[in-house]
C-alpha positions as MATLAB code, in Angstrom:
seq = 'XXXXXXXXXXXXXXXXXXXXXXXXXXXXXXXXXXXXXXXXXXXXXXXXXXXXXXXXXXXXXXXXXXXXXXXXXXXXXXXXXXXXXXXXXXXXXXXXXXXXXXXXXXXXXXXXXXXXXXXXXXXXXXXXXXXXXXXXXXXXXXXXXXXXXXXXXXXXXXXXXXXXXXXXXXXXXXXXXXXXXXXXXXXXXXXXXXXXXXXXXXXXXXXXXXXXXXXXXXXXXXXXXXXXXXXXXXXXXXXXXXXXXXXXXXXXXXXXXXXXXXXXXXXXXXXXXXXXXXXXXXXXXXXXXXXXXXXXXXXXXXXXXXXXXXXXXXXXXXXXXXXXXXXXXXXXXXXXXXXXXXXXXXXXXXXXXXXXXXXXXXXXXXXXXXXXXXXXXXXXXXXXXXXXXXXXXXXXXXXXXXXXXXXXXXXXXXXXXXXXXXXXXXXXXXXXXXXXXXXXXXXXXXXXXXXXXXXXXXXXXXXXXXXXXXXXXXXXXXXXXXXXXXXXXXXXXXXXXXXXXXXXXXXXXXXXXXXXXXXXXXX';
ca = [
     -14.384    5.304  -30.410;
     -12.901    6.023  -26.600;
      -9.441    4.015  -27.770;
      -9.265    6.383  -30.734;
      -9.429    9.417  -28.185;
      -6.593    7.564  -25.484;
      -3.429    8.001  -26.612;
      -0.661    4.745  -27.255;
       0.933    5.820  -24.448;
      -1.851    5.184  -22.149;
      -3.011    2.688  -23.319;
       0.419    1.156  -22.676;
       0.531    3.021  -19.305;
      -3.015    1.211  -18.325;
      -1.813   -2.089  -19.442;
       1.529   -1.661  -17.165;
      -0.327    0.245  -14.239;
      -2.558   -2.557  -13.660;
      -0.190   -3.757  -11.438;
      -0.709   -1.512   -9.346;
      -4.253   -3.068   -8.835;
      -2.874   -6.474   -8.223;
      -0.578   -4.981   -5.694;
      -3.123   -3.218   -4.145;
      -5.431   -6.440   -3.688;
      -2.366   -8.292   -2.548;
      -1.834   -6.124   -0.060;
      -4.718   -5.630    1.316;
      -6.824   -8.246    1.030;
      -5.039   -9.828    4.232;
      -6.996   -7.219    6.794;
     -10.124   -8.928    6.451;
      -8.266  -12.379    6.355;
      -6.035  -11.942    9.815;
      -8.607  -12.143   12.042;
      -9.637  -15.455   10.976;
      -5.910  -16.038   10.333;
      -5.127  -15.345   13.841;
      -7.916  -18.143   15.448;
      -7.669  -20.866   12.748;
      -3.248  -20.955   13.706;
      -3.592  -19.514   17.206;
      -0.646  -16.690   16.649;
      -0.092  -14.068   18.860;
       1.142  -10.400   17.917;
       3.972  -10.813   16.575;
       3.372  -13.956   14.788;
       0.084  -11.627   12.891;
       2.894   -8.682   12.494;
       5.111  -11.108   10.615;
       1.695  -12.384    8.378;
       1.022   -9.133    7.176;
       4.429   -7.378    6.798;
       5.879  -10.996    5.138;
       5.045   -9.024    1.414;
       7.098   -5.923    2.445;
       9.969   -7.862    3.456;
       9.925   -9.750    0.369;
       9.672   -6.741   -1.439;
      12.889   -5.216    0.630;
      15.370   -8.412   -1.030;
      13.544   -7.717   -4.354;
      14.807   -3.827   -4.393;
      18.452   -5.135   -4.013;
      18.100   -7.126   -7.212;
      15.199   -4.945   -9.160;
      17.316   -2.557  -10.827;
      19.695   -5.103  -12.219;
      17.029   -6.989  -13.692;
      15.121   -4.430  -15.704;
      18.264   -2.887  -16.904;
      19.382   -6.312  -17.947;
      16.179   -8.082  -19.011;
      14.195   -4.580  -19.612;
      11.267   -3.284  -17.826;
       8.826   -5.637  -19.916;
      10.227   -9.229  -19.271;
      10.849   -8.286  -15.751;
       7.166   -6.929  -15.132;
       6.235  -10.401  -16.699;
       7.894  -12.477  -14.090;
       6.257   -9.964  -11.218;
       3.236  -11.324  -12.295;
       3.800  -15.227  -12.566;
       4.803  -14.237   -8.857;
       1.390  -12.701   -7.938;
      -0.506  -15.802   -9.615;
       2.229  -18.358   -7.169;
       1.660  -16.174   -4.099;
      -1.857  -16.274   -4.101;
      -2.231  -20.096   -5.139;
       0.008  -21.434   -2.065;
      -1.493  -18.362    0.429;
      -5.005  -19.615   -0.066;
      -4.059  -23.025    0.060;
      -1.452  -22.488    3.199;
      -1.614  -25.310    5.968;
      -0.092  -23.603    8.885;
       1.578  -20.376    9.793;
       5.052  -21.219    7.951;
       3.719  -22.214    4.612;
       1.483  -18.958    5.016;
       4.392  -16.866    5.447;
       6.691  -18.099    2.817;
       3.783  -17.983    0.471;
       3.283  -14.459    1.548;
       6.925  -13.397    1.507;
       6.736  -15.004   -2.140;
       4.130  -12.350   -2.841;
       6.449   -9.379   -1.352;
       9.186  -10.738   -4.221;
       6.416   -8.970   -6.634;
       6.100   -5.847   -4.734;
       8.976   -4.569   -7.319;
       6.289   -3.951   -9.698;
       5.865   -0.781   -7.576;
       9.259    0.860   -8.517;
       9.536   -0.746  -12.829;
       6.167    0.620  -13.515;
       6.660    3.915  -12.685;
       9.930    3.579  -14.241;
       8.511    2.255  -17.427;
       5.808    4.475  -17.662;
       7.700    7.468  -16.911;
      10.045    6.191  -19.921;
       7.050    5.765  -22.563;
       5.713    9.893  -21.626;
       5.842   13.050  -22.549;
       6.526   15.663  -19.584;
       3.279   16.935  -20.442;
       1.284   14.005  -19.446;
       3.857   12.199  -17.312;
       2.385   12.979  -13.691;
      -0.815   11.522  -14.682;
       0.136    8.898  -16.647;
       2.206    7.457  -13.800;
       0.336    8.682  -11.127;
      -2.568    5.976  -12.792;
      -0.491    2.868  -11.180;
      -1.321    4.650   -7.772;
      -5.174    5.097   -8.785;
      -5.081    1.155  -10.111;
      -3.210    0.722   -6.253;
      -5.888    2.156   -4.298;
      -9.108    0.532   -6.661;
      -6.938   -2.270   -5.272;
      -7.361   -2.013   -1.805;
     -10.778   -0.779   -2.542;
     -12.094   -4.081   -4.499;
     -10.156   -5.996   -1.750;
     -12.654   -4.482    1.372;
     -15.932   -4.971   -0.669;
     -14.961   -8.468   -2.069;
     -13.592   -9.075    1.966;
     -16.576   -7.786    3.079;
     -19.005  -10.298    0.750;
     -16.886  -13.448    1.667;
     -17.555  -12.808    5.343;
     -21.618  -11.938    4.447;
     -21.292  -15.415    2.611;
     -19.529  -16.923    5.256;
     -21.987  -16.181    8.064;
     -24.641  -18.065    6.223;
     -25.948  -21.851    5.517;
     -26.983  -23.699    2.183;
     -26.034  -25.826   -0.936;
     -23.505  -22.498   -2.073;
     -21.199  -22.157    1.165;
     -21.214  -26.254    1.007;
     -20.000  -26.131   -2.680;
     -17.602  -24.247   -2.243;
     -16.624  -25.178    1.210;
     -16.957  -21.652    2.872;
     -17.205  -22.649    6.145;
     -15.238  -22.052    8.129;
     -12.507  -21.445    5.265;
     -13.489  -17.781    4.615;
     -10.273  -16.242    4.834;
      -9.199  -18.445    1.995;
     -11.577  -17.178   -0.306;
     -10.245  -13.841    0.182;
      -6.707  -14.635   -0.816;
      -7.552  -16.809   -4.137;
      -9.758  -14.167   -5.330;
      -6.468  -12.283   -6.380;
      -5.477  -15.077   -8.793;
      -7.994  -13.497  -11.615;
      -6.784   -9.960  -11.519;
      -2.797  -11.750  -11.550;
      -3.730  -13.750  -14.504;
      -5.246  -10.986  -16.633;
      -2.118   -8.815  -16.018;
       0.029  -11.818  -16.671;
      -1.477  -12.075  -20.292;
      -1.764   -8.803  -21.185;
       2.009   -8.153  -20.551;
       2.681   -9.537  -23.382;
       1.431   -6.990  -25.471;
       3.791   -4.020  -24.303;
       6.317   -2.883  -26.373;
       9.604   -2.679  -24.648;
      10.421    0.804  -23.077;
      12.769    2.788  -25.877;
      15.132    4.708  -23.233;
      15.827    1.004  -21.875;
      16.342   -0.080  -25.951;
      18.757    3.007  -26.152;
      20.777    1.976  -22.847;
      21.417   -1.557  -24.772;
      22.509    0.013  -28.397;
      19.132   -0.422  -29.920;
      18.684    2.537  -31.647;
      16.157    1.671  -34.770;
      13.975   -0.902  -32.398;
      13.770    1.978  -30.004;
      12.839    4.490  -32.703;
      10.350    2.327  -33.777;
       8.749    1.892  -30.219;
       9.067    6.120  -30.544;
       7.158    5.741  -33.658;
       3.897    3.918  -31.827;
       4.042    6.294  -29.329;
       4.221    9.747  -30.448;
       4.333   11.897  -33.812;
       7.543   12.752  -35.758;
       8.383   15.756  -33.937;
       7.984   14.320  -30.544;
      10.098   11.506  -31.614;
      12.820   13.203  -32.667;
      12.824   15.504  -29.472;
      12.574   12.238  -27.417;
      15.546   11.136  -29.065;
      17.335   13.947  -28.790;
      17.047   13.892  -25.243;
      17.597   10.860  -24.606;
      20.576   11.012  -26.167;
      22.058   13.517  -24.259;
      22.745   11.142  -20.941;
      21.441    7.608  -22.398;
      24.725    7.562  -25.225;
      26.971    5.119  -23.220;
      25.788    3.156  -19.812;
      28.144    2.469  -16.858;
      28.647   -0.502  -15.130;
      26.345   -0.984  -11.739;
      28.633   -0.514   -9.095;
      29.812    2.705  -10.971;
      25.881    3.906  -11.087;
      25.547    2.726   -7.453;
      28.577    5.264   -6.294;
      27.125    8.005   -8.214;
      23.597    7.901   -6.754;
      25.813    9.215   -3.596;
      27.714   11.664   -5.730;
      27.074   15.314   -5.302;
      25.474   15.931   -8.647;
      22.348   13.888   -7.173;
      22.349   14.696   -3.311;
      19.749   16.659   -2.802;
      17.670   14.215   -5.132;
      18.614   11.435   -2.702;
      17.697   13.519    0.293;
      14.444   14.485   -0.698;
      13.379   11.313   -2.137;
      14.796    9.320    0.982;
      12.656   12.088    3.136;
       9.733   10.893    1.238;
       9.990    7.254    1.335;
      10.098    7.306    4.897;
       7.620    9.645    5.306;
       4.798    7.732    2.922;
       5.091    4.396    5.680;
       5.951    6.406    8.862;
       2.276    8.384    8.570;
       1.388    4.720    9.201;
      -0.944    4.545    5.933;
      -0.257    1.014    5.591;
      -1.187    0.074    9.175;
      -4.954    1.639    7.793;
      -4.653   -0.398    4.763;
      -3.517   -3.698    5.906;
      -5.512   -3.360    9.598;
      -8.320   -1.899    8.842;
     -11.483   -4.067   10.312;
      -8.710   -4.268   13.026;
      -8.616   -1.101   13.978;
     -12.496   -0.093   13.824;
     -13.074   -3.163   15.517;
     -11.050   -1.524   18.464;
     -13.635    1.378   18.238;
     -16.307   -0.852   18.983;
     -18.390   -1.396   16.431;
     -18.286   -5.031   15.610;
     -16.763   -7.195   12.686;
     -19.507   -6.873    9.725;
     -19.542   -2.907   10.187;
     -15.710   -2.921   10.399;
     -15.517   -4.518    7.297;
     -17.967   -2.168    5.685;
     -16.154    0.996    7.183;
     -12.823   -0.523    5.568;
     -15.022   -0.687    2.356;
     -15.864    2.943    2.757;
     -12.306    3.643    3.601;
     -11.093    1.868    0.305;
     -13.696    4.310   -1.760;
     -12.266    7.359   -0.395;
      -9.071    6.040   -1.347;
     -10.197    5.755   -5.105;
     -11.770    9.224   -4.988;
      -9.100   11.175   -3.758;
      -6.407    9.344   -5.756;
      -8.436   10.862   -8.826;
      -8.483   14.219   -7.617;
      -4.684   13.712   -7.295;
      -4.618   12.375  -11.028;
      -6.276   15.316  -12.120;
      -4.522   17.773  -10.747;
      -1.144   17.057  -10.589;
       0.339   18.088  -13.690;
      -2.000   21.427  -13.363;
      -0.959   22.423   -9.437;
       2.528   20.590   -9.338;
       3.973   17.539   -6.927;
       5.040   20.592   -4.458;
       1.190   21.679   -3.357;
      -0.200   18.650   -3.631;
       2.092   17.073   -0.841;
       2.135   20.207    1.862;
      -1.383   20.440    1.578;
      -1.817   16.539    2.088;
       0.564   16.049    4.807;
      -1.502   18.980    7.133;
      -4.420   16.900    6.489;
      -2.262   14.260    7.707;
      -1.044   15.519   10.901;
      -4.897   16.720   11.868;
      -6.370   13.819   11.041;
      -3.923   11.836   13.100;
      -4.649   13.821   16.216;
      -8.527   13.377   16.235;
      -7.976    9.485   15.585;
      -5.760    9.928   18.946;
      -7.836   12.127   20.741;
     -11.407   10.068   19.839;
      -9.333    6.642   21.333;
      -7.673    8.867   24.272;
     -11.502   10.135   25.173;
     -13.283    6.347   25.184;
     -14.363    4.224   28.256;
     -14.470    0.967   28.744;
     -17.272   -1.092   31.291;
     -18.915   -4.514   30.790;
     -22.530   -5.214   32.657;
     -24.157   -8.352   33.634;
     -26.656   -7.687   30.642;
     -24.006   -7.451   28.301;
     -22.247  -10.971   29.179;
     -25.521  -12.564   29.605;
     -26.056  -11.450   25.642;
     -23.229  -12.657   24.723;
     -23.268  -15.981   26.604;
     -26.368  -16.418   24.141;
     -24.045  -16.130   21.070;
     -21.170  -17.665   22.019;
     -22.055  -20.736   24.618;
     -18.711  -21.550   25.254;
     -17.739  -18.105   26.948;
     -16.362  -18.250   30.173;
     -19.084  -15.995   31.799;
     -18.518  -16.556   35.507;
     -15.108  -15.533   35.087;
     -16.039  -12.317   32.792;
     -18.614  -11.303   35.527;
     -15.908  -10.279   37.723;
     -15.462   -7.344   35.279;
     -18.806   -6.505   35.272;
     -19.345   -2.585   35.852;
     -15.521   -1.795   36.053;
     -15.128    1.626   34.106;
     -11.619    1.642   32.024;
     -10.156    4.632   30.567;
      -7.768    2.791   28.758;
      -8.179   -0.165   26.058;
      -4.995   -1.681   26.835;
      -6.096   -1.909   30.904;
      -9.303   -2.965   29.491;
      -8.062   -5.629   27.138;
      -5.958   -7.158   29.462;
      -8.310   -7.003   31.837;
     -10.463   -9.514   29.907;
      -7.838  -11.787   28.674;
      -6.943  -12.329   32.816;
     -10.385  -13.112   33.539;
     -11.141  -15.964   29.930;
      -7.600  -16.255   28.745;
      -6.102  -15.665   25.888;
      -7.556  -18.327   23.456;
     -11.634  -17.260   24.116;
     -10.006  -13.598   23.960;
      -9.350  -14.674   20.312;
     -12.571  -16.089   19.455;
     -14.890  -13.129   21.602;
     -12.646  -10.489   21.719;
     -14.226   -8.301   19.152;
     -18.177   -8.997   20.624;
     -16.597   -8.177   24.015;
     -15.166   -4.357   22.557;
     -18.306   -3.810   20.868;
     -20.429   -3.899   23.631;
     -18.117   -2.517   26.243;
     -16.346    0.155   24.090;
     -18.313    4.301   24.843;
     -16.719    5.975   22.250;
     -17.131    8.787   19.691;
     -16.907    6.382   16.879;
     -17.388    8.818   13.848;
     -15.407   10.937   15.133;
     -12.629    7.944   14.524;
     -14.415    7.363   11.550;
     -13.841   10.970   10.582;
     -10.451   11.213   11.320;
      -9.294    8.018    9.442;
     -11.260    8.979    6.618;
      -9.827   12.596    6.553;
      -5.966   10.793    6.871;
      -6.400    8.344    3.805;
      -8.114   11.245    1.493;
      -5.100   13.672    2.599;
      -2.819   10.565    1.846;
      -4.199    9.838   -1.640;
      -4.052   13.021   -2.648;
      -0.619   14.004   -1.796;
       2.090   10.838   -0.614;
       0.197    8.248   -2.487;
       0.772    8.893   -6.110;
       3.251   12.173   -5.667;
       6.011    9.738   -4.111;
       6.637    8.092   -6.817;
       5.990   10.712   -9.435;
       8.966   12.696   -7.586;
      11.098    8.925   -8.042;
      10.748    8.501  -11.492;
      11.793   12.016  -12.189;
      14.583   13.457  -10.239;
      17.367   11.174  -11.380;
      19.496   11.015  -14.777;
      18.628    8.077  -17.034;
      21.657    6.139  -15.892;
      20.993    6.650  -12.325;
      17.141    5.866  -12.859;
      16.405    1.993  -12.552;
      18.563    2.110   -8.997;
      17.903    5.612   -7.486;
      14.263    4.527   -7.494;
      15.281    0.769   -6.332;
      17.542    2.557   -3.576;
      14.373    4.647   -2.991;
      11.796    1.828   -2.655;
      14.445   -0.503   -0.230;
      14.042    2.593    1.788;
      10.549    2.686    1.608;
       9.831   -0.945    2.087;
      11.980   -1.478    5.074;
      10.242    1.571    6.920;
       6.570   -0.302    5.950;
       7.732   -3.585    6.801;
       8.519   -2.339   10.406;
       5.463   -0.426   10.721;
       3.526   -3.215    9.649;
       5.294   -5.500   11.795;
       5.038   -3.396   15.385;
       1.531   -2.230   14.894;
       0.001   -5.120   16.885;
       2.346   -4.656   19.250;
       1.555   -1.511   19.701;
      -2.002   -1.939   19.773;
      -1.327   -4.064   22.454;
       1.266   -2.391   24.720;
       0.982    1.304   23.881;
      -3.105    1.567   23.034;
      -4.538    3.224   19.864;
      -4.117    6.710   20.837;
      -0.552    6.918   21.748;
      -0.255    4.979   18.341;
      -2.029    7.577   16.185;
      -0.286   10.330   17.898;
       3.327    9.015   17.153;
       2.147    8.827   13.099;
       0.854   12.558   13.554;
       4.109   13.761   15.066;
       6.363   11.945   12.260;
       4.233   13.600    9.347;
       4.701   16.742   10.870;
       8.183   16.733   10.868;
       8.167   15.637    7.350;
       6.052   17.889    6.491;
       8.583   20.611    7.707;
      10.948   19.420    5.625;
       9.306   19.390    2.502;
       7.946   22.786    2.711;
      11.836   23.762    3.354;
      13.334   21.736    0.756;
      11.420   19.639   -2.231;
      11.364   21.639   -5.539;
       9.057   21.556   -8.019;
       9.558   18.837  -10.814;
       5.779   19.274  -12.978;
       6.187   19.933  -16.739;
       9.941   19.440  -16.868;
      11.499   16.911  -19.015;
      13.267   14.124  -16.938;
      16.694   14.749  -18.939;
      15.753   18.498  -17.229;
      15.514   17.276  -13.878;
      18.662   15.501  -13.763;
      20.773   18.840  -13.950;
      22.003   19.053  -10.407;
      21.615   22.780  -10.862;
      17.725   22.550  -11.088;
      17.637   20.636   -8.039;
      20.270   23.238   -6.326;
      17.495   25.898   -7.178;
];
C-alpha cells in the first residue's frame, strides 16, 4: 500500500539516491579504520592525509571526464559503472597489503565519487519543481545514513575486535579489524549495482540525443498527461539542439551564467572549507584528542553520524516550504558558533601526566617505555601540540602510535562536552543548510545544455577544496593544535556566510528551464 502512495518519481529518485549511502559509507568508514591503518603500515601525517583524502582526489580526475560521460552514455549507464567501482574499491581496500595498494585502491574508490554530481543531475531531470528540493535533497539524507551506519558498524567491529573466541578466530578479527570495516561496504555497492538496472533513462538526457517518443514514454511513467506535456514543453525550449563540449564549456564562463558560476563556486568551497569532512572522515580522531579514549570516540562519532541523519531530515522537509536561501544563512551562523566553542573548549584544556597514571598504564600496555615517560610526570601543558611532542621525545614516535590515545585520555583536563557540544551543534547546522542545499542550488541554476558540466565544473571545485582539507588536517593537528584548527574553519564560514546573505537568490518552486534566464539570477 506505501508504494501506491510514493510517487514513480521517487521511487526512481530512491533507487538513484542510494548512492548517496554508498558514498557516504565509503567515505567514512575510513575514520574508525586509520588509526589501526596508521600502526599496522607505520605512516606518519602525511602518509594518513594521503589515505583518507585518496577518494577526493580520485573524485577530482573523475569531474574532468563526468560530464562527458553521462551526456554521452546517459546518466543511467554511467551511474552503473560508479557502482562496479564502489564494489572494486572496497574488495582491493580491505584486502590492501601495504600503504600503496591501499591508496590506489582508495583513489579507485574516489573515481566513484561522481555519483555525487549525476544523481542530483538525474534526479533533478526526472522532477517536478514542486517536489524537486526534496526529491534530490534525499541523495544527501541516503549520504549522511551513510556516514551514520559507517560509525555504528565501526564502532561494533572494534567491540568485536577487543574480544576472544571461536567468532573473532573464524573470521580472523584479530588484529585485522580495520579490514572488516572496509569490506562491509561491498553489500550496500552490490545492492545499488543491481538495482540500477531498473531505472529508466532520464528523458531531458533522451531529448538532448533526438529521442523524442522514448523520452515521452519515460514522461509517461513519471507523471500524468498534463505534466507531461508541460515537461515537454519546457524542455523543449533550451533542450531542441545540443552544442558540442568545448562550446558548452566556454559558455559556462559566458555572461548569461556568471552569477550562477559565482555563487555556486562560493558554495563549493564553502561546503569543504567549514572543514565538515575533517568531522566526517576524523572523527574518533578528533575526540580522541579531547581525551576520552578510543571505544567512547567511536561511540561519540556514532552519535555524531545520528545527528547527521536527523538534521538532514529536517532539511528534507523543509526545503521546498522555507527555500535554499534560509536554510543556508541560518546554517552557516550555526556554523561559525559552533566552530568557536570547539576552539575555545581545545584553547581552555591542560595537559599533566602523574606517576599513578603511567604506572596504570604500564599495566595495560607492558611494553611502554615508563622510565622515560616519568620524566613528564606532573608537567602542566597548556597546549596539546607542546604536550604531544613532549611525549613522543620522551617514548618515540613508534610507542606514540601504539599508546598515544591511553596517554591523552588520562592526561587531557578538558571540558569535553563542551567539544562534544560544539561539534554536534556544527554537523546539525551543516546538515541542515550546506549538506543537501549545495547541491540542490547545482542542479538548478544552469540551462539544460550547460547542466551535466556546470555541476561537474562545480564538484572539481568542490573536491579539490576537500581533498586539501582532508589532506592537511593531520598536519595541522600536529603543528598548529586543535583550536587554532577549528578557529580557521569558523573564520572561512563566516566569510561565506557574508556572501551568501549578499548575493544567492532564491531558486525553490521555480522550474529549472526558469532558473536558467540570466535575468532571474540578475534579480
Amino acid at each position: 500500500m506505501l508504494t501506491n502512495r510514493i510517487s514513480p518519481s521517487a521511487k526512481f529518485a530512491l533507487i538513484a539516491s542510494f548512492g548517496g549511502f554508498v558514498f557516504g559509507f565509503d567515505a567514512s568508514v575510513i575514520s574508525g579504520a586509520i588509526g589501526f591503518i596508521s600502526e599496522q603500515f607505520a605512516l606518519d601525517e602525511w602518509q594518513q592525509g594521503l589515505v583518507v583524502s585518496a577518494p577526493t582526489l580520485g573524485a577530482i580526475i573523475a569531474s574532468f571526464f563526468a560530464a562527458f560521460l553521462s551526456d554521452r552514455f546517459g546518466r543511467r549507464n554511467t551511474l552503473i559503472a560508479v557502482a562496479l567501482l564502489y564494489v572494486c574499491s572496497a574488495y582491493f581496500s580491505a584486502v590492501a597489503s601495504d600503504f600503496e595498494s591501499l591508496l590506489l585502491a582508495r583513489f579507485i574508490g574516489g573515481l566513484a565519487f561522481c555519483s555525487l554530481l549525476i544523481t542530483p543531475m538525474y534526479i533533478a531531470e526526472i522532477s517536478l519543481a514542486k517536489s524537486r528540493g526534496k526529491l534530490v535533497s534525499i541523495n544527501q539524507l541516503n549520504i549522511v545514513i551513510g556516514l551514520s551506519v559507517s560509525y555504528f558498524s565501526n564502532y561494533l567491529l572494534l567491540q568485536l575486535g577487543h574480544g576472544e573466541g571461536n567468532t573473532l578466530t573464524f573470521f580472523a578479527m584479530q588484529g585485522e579489524t580495520w579490514r572488516w570495516m572496509l569490506a562491509l561496504e561491498l553489500v550496500p555497492a552490490m545492492i545499488w549495482f543491481l538495482a540500477l538496472f531498473a531505472l529508466p533513462k532520464s528523458p531531458r538526457w533522451l531529448v538532448l540525443n533526438n529521442h523524442q517518443s522514448d523520452a515521452k514514454a519515460v514522461l509517461n511513467k513519471l507523471f500524468s498527461q498534463k505534466e507531461v506535456d508541460a515537461q515537454l514543453q519546457e524542455i523543449s525550449i533550451i533542450d531542441n539542439q545540443q552544442a558540442a563540449f568545448f562550446t558548452r564549456l566556454k559558455g559556462l564562463f559566458s555572461s548569461k551564467v556568471r552569477l550562477a558560476l559565482m555563487m555556486g563556486i562560493t558554495l563549493a568551497i564553502a561546503q569543504q572549507i567549514s572543514g565538515i569532512n575533517v568531522i566526517f572522515f576524523y572523527a574518533p580522531v578528533i575526540f580522541e584528542q579531547s581525551g576520552i579514549g578510543t571505544d567512547a570516540a567511536f561511540l561519540q562519532a556514532s552519535w555524531i553520524g545520528a545527528v547527521n541523519v536527523l538534521f538532514t531530515l529536517v532539511a528534507l522537509i523543509t526545503i521546498d516550504q522555507f527555500g535554499r536561501k534560509p536554510l543556508l544563512t541560518i546554517g552557516l551562523v550555526g556554523v561559525c558558533v559552533s566552530m568557536l566553542i570547539c576552539s575555545y573548549g581545545f584553547q581552555q584544556a591542560r595537559y599533566q601526566i602523574d606517576n599513578g597514571d603511567i604506572s596504570q598504564l604500564l599495566t595495560i600496555h607492558h611494553t611502554l617505555d615508563s622510565a622515560s615517560l616519568s620524566s613528564l610526570a606532573s608537567q602542566v601543558f597548556t597546549s596539546d601540540i607542546a604536550f604531544k611532542d613532549a611525549v613522543v621525545g620522551a617514548i618515540g614516535e613508534q610507542q606514540f602510535r601504539q599508546f598515544g590515545s591511553d596517554i591523552l585520555m588520562r592526561a587531557t583536563d578538558i571540558n569535553a562536552e563542551l567539544v562534544l557540544f560544539g561539534i554536534t551543534a556544527f554537523v546539525a547546522s551543516f546538515a541542515m543548510s550546506l549538506g543537501p542545499v549545495m547541491w540542490v542550488f547545482f542542479s538548478e541554476v544552469f540551462p539544460s545544455e550547460l547542466r551535466s558540466i556546470g555541476i561537474s565544473f562545480l564538484a572539481l571545485i568542490n573536491g579539490f577544496v576537500s581533498f586539501l582539507v582532508q589532506l592537511v588536517f593531520p598536519w595541522e593537528l600536529a603543528t598548529l593544535g586543535a583550536a587554532i584548527t577549528f578557529l580557521i574553519y569558523g573564520v572561512f564560514a563566516l566569510l561565506a556566510f557574508g556572501l551568501i546573505v549578499r548575493f544567492l537568490p532564491e531558486t525553490k518552486g521555480q522550474s529549472l528551464e526558469y532558473l536558467s534566464q540570466p535575468e532571474v539570477m540578475k534579480n
